[in-house]
PDB file of C-alpha atoms and ligand atoms in Angstrom:
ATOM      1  CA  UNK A 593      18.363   4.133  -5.096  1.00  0.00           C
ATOM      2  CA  UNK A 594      14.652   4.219  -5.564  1.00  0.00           C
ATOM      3  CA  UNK A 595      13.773   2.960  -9.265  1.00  0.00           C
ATOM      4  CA  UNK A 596      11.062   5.441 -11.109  1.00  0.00           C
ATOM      5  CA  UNK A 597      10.277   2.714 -13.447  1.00  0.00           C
ATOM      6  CA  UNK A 598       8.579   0.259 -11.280  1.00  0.00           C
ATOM      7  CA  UNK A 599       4.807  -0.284 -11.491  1.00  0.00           C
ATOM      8  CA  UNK A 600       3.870   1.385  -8.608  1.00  0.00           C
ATOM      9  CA  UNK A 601       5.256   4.398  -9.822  1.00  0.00           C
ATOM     10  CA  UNK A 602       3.830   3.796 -13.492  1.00  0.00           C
ATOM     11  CA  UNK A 603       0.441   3.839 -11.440  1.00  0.00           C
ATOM     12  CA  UNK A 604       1.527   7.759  -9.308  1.00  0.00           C
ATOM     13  CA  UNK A 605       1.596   8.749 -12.952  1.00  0.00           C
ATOM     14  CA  UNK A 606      -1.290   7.434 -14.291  1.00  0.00           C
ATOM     15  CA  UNK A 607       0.923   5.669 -17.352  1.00  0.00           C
ATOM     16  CA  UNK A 608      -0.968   2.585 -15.846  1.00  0.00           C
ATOM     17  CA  UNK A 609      -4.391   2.335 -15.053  1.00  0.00           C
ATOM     18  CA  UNK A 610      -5.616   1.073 -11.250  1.00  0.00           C
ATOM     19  CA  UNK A 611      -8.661  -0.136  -9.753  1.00  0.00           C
ATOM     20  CA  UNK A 612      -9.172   3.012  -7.336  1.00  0.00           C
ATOM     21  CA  UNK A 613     -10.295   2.750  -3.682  1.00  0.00           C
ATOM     22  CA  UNK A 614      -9.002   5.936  -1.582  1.00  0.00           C
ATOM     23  CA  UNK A 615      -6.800   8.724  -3.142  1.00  0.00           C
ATOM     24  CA  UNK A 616      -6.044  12.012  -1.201  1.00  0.00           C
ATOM     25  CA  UNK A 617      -2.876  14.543  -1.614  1.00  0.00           C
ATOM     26  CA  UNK A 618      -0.701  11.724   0.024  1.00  0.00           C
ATOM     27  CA  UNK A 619      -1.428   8.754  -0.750  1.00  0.00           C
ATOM     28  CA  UNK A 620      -3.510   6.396  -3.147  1.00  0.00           C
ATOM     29  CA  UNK A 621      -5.510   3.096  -2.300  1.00  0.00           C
ATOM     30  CA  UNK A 622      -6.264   0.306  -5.130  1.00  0.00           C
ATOM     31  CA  UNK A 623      -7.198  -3.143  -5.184  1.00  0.00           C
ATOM     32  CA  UNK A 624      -4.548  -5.517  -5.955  1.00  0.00           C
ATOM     33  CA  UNK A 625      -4.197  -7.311  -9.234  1.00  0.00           C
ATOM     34  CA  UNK A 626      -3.224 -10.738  -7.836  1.00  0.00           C
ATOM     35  CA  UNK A 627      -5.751 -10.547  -4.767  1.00  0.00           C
ATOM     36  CA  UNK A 628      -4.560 -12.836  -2.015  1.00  0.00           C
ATOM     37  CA  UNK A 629      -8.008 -12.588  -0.087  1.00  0.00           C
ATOM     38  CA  UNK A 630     -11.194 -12.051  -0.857  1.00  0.00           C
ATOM     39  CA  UNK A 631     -10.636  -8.145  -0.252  1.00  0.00           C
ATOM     40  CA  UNK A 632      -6.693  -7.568  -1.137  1.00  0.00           C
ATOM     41  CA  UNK A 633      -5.956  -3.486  -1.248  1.00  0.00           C
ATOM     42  CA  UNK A 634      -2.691  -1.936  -1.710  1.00  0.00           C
ATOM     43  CA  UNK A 635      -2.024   1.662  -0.227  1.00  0.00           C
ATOM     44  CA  UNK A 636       0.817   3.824  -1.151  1.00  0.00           C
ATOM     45  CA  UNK A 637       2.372   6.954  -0.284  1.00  0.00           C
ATOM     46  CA  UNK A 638       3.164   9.501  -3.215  1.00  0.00           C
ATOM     47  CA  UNK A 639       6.524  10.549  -2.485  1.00  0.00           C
ATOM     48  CA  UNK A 640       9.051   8.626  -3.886  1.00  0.00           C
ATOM     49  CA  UNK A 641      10.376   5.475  -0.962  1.00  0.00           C
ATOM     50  CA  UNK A 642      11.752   2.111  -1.761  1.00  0.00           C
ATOM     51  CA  UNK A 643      10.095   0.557   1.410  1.00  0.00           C
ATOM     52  CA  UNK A 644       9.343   1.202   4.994  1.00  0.00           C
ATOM     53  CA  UNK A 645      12.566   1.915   6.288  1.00  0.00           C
ATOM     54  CA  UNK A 646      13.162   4.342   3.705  1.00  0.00           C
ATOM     55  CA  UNK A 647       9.444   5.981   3.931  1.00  0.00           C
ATOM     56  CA  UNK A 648      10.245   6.954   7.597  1.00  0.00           C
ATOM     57  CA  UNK A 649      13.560   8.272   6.636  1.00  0.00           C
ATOM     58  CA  UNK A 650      12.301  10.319   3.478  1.00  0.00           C
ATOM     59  CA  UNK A 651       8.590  11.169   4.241  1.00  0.00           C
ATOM     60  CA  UNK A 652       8.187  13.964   6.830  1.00  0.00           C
ATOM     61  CA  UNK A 653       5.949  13.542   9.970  1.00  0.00           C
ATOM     62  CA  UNK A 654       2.741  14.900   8.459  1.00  0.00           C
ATOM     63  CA  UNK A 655       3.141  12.320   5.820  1.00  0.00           C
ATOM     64  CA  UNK A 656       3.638   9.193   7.405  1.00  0.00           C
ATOM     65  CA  UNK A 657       1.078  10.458   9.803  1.00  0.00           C
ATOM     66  CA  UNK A 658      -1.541  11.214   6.709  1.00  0.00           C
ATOM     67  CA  UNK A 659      -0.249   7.810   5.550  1.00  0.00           C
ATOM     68  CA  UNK A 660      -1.149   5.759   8.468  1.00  0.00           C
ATOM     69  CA  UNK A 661      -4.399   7.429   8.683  1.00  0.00           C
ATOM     70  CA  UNK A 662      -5.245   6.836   5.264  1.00  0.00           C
ATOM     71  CA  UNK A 663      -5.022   3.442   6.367  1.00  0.00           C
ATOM     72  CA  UNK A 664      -7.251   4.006   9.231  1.00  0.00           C
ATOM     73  CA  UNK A 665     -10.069   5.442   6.954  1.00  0.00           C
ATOM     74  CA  UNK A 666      -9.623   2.662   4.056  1.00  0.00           C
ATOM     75  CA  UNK A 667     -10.536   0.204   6.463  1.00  0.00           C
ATOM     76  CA  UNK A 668     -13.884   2.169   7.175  1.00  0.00           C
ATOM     77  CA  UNK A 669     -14.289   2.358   3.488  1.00  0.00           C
ATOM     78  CA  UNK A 670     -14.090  -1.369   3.262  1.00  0.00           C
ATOM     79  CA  UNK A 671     -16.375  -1.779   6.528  1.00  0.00           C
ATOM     80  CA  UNK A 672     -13.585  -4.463   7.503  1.00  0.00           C
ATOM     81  CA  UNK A 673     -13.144  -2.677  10.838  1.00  0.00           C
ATOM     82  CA  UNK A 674     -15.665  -5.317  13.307  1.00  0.00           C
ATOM     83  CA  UNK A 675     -14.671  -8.573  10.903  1.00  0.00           C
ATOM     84  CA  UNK A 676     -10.765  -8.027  11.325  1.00  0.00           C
ATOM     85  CA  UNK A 677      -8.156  -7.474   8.843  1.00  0.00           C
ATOM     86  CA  UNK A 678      -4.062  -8.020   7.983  1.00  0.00           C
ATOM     87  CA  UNK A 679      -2.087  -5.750   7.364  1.00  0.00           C
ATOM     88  CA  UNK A 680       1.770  -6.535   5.885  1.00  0.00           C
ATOM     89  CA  UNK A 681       4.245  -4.524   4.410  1.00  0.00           C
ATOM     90  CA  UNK A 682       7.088  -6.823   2.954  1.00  0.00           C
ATOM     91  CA  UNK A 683      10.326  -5.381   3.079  1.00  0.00           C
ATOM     92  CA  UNK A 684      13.754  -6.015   1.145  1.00  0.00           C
ATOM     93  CA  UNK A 685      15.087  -9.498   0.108  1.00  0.00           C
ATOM     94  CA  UNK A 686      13.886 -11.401   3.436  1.00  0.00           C
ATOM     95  CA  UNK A 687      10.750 -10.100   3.423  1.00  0.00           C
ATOM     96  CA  UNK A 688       9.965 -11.065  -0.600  1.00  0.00           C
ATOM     97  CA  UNK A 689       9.287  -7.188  -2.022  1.00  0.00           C
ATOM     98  CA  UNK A 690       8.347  -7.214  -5.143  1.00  0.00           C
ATOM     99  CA  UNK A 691       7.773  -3.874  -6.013  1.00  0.00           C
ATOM    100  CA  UNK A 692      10.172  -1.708  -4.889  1.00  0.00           C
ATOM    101  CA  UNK A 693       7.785   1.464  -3.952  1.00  0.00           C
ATOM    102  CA  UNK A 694       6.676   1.078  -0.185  1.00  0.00           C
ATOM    103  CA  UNK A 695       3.395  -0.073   0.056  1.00  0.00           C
ATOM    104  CA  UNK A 696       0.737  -1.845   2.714  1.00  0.00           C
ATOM    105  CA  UNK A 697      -1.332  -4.812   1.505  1.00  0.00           C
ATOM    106  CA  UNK A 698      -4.692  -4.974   3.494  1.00  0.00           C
ATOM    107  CA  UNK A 699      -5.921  -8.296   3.754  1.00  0.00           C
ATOM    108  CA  UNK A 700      -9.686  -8.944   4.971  1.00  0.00           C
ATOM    109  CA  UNK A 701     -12.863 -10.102   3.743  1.00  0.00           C
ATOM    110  CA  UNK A 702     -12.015 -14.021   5.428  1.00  0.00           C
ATOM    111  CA  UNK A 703     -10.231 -15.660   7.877  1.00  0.00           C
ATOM    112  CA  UNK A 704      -6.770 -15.115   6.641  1.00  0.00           C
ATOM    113  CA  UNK A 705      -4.276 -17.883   7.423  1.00  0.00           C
ATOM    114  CA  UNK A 706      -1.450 -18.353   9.512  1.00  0.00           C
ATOM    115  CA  UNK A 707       1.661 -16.325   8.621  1.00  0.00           C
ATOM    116  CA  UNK A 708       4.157 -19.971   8.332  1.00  0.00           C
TER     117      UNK A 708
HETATM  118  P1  AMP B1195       5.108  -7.191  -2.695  1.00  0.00           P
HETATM  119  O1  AMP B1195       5.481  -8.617  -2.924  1.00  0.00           O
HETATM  120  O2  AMP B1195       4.852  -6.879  -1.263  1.00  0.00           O
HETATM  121  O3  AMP B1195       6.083  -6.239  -3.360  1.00  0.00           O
HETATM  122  O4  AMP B1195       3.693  -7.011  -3.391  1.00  0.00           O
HETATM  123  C1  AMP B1195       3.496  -6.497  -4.667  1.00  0.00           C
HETATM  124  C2  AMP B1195       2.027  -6.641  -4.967  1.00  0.00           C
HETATM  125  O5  AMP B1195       1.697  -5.820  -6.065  1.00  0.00           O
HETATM  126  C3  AMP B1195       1.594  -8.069  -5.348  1.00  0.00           C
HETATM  127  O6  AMP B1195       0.585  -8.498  -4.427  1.00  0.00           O
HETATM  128  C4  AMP B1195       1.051  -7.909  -6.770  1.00  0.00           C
HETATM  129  O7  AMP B1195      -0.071  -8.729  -7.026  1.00  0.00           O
HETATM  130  C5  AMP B1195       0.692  -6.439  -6.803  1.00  0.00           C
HETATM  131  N1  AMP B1195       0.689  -5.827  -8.131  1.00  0.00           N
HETATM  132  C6  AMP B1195       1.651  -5.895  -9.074  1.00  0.00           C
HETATM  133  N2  AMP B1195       1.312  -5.173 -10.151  1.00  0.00           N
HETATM  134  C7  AMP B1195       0.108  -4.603  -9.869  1.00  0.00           C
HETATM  135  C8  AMP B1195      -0.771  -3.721 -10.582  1.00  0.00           C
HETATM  136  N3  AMP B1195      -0.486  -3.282 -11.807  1.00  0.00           N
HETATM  137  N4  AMP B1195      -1.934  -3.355  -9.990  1.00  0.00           N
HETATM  138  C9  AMP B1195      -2.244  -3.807  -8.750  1.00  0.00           C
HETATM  139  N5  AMP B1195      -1.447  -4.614  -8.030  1.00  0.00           N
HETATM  140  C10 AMP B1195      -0.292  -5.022  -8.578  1.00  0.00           C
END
């Protein structure tokens, strides 16, 4: 059952502050706090999902579709697009989630390293 109380959440409500880089009716961009590369932004839908698996079950087409190209246009607003980029979402127990609100981490701004 999705938790209302984790940070991501705090952040849809504005009870916590974020470092803004896209927001439209679906979804919101920010940088993250513990920045893994030298550009590290988080994207996440607004409707209430616990991770991937449960966004495509819960979210209706127009909204992972808005979602996706959110993505799509973040990476144009990070001009990241001709230098490459990562994108991960981490899912459930094996794939060490954190935060349990479905979100993307974009990675870019360096040569990121090998996954193992
Ligand atoms: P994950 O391990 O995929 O759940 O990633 C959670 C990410 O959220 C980590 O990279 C954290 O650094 C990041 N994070 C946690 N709290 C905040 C916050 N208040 N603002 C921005 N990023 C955060």
């Amino acid at each position: 059952m999705y938790d209302d109380k984790n940070i991501f959440a705090k952040i849809l409500r504005k009870e916590i502050p974020c470092n803004k880089v896209y927001e439209n009716e679906h979804s919101l961009f920010f940088k993250d706090i513990n920045p893994q590369a030298r550009i590290h932004v988080l994207g996440i839908p607004k409707i209430e999902c616990i991770d991937f698996p449960d966004f495509i079950l819960v979210a209706n087409d127009k909204t992972v579709s808005s979602f996706f190209r959110s993505v799509d246009l973040v990476v144009d607003k990070l001009n990241i697009r001709d230098d490459g980029f990562r994108i991960i979402s981490n899912s459930g127990i094996n794939g060490g989630q954190e935060v349990p609100h479905f979100h993307i981490h974009i990675l870019a701004g360096e040569k990121i390293g090998s996954l193992r």
